C-alpha positions as MATLAB code, in Angstrom:
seq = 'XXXXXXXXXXXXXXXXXXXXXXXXXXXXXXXXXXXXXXXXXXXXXXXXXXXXXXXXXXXXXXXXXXXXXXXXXXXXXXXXXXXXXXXXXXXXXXXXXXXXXXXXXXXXXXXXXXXXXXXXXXXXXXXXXXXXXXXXXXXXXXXXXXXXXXXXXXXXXXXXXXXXXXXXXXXXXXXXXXXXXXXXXXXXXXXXXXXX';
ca = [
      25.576 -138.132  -46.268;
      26.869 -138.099  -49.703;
      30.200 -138.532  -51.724;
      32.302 -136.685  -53.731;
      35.368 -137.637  -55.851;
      38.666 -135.499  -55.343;
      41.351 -134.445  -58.071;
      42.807 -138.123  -58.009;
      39.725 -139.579  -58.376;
      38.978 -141.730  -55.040;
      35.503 -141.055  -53.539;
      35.103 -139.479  -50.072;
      32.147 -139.958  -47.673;
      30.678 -136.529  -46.965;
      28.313 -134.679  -45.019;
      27.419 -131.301  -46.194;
      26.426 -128.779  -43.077;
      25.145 -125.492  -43.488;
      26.682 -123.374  -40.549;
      25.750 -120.089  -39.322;
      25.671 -117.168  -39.871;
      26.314 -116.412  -35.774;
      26.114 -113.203  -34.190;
      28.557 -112.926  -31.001;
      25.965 -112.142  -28.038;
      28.419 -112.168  -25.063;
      31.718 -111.828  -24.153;
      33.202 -113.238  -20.914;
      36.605 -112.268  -19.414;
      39.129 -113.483  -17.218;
      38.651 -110.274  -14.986;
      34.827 -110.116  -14.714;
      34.071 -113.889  -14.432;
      36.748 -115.881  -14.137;
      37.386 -117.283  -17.531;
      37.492 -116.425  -21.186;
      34.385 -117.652  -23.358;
      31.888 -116.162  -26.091;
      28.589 -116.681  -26.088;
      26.677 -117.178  -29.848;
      23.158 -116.930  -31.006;
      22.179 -118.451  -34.053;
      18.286 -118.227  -36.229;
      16.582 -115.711  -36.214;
      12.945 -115.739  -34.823;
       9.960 -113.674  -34.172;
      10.419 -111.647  -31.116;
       7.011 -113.597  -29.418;
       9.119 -116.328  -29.287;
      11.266 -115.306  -26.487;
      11.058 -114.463  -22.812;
      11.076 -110.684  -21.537;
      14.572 -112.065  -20.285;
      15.963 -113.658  -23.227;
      14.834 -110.517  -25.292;
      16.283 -108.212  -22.527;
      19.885 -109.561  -22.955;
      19.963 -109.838  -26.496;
      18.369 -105.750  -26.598;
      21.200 -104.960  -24.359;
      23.499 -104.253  -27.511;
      20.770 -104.111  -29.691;
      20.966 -107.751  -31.628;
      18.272 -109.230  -33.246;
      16.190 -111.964  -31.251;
      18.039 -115.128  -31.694;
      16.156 -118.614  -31.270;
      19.615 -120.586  -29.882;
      22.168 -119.234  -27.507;
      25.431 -121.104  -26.847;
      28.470 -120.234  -24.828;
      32.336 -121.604  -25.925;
      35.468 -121.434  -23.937;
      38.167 -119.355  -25.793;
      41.711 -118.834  -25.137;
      41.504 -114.931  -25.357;
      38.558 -112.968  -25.533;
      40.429 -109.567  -26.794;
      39.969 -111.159  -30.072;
      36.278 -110.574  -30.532;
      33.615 -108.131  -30.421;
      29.853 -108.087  -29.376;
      28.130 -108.063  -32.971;
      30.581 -109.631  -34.750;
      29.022 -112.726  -37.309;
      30.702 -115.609  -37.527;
      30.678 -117.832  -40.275;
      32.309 -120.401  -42.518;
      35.250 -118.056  -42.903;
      36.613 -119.330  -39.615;
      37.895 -122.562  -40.983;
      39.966 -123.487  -43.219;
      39.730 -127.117  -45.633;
      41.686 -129.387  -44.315;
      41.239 -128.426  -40.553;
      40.228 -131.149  -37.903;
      36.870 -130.191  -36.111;
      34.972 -131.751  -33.544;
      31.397 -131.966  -34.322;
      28.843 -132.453  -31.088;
      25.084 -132.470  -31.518;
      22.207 -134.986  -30.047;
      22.504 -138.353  -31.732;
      19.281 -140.234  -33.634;
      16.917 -141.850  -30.381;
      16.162 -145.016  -31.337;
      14.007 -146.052  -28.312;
      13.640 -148.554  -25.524;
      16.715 -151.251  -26.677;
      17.277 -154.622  -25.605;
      20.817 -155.893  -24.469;
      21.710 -157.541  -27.911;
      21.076 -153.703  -29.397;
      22.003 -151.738  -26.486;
      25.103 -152.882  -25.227;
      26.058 -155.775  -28.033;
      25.622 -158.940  -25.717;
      25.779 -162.034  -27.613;
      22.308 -164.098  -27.383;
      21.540 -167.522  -26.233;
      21.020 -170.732  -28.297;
      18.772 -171.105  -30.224;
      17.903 -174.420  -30.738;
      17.926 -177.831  -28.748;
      15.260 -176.480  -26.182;
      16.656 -173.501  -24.888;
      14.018 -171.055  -23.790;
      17.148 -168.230  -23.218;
      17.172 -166.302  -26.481;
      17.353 -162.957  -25.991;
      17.302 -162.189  -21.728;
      19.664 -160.267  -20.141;
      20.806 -163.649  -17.537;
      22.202 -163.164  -14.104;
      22.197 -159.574  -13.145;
      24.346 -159.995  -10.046;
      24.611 -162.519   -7.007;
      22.818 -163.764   -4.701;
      21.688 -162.993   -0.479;
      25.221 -161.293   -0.647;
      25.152 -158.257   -1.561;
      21.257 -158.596   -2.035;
      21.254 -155.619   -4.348;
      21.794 -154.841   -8.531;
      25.313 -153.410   -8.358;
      25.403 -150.145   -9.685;
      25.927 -149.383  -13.413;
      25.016 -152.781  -14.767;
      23.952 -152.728  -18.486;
      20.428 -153.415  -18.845;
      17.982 -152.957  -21.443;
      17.041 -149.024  -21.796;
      16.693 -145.427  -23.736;
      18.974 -146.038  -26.795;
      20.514 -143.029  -27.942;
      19.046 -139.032  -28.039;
      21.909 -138.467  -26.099;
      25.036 -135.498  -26.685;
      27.561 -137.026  -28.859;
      31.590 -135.626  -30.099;
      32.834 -136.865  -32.942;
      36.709 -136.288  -33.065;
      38.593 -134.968  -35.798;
      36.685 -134.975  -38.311;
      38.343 -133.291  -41.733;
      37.258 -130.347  -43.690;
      37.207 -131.144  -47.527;
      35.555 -127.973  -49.104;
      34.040 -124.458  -47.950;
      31.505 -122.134  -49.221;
      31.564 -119.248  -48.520;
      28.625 -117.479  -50.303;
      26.143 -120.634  -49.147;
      27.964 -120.651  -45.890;
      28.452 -124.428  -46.462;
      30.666 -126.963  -45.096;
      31.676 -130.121  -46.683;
      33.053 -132.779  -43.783;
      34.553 -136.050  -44.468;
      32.672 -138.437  -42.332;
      29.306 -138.612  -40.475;
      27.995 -136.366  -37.573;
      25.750 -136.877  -35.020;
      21.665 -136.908  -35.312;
      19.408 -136.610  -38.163;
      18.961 -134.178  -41.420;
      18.242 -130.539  -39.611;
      20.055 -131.595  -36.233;
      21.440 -128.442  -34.557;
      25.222 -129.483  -34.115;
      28.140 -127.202  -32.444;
      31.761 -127.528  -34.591;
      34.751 -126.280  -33.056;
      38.411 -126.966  -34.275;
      40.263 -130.034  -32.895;
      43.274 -129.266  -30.385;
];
């Protein structure tokens, strides 16, 4: 993240994402299976680094090999072609997108961490500092209820972050400036589609 200052002068919080250029691998209709979506391939790679399969669909209409593939629901499909790029262009500044990627892991997380349980005393002999206390009753039911927050895997998990606005485009870096943070770390592969 970074900041920027706008023509009045107030800083915004900003996170600059380079997006695209896609290629449009796919196209999926009503008709033929049962709803509208694209599909998208973004970075290109060295053709050893896909399957016979993956190389076969892509050589179908003759598109370079692509390292990600990614399908979106669309409202009609008419309005796109195999081959077509996508790219910054789409959007406009001041549109609300919703940004969805893998967020940072951070590990195996206690309660206090994990799911923001307050901790026991401290002082005055208490050996209860940091433990998780009762995790359910007794001979009845005789069991750990389901979904009770315990300690676990902390994040690496798929993430949205709502309405999040566009400040600036560029279009010859294919650059996006976003007010607000996204999900994951520098070099995360995110997916950004506009907010309904």
């Amino acid at each position: 993240m970074t900041q920027i200052f706008d023509e009045s002068g107030n800083i915004i919080p900003v996170t600059i994402l380079k997006v695209g250029p896609c290629v449009i691998t796919q196209i999926k209709t009503q008709l033929n299976d049962g709803y509208n979506s694209i599909q998208i391939g973004f970075g290109n790679v060295s053709s050893k680094k896909l399957t016979q399969p993956e190389l076969g669909h892509l050589k179908k209409f003759e598109i370079q090999p692509l390292k990600y593939l990614k399908e979106f629901r669309v409202n009609e499909s008419e309005d796109f072609q195999i081959g077509q790029v996508l790219n910054v262009d789409s959007f406009l500044p001041g549109q609300l997108v919703n940004i969805r990627g893998k967020s940072v892991g951070k590990g195996f997380s206690g309660l206090q961490k994990r799911h923001n349980f307050a901790r026991g005393p401290m002082t005055h002999g208490s050996k209860n500092h940091r433990a998780p206390g009762s995790i359910g009753m007794g001979t009845t039911p005789g069991r750990v209820l389901p979904g009770k927050k315990m300690a676990g895997q902390l994040g690496n998990k798929i993430a949205t972050i709502k309405k999040l606005k566009i400040i600036q485009i560029n279009s010859e870096e294919n650059i996006l400036i976003i007010k607000g943070s996204v999900p994951g770390k520098p070099g995360n592969l995110l997916s950004i589609v506009p907010s309904e």
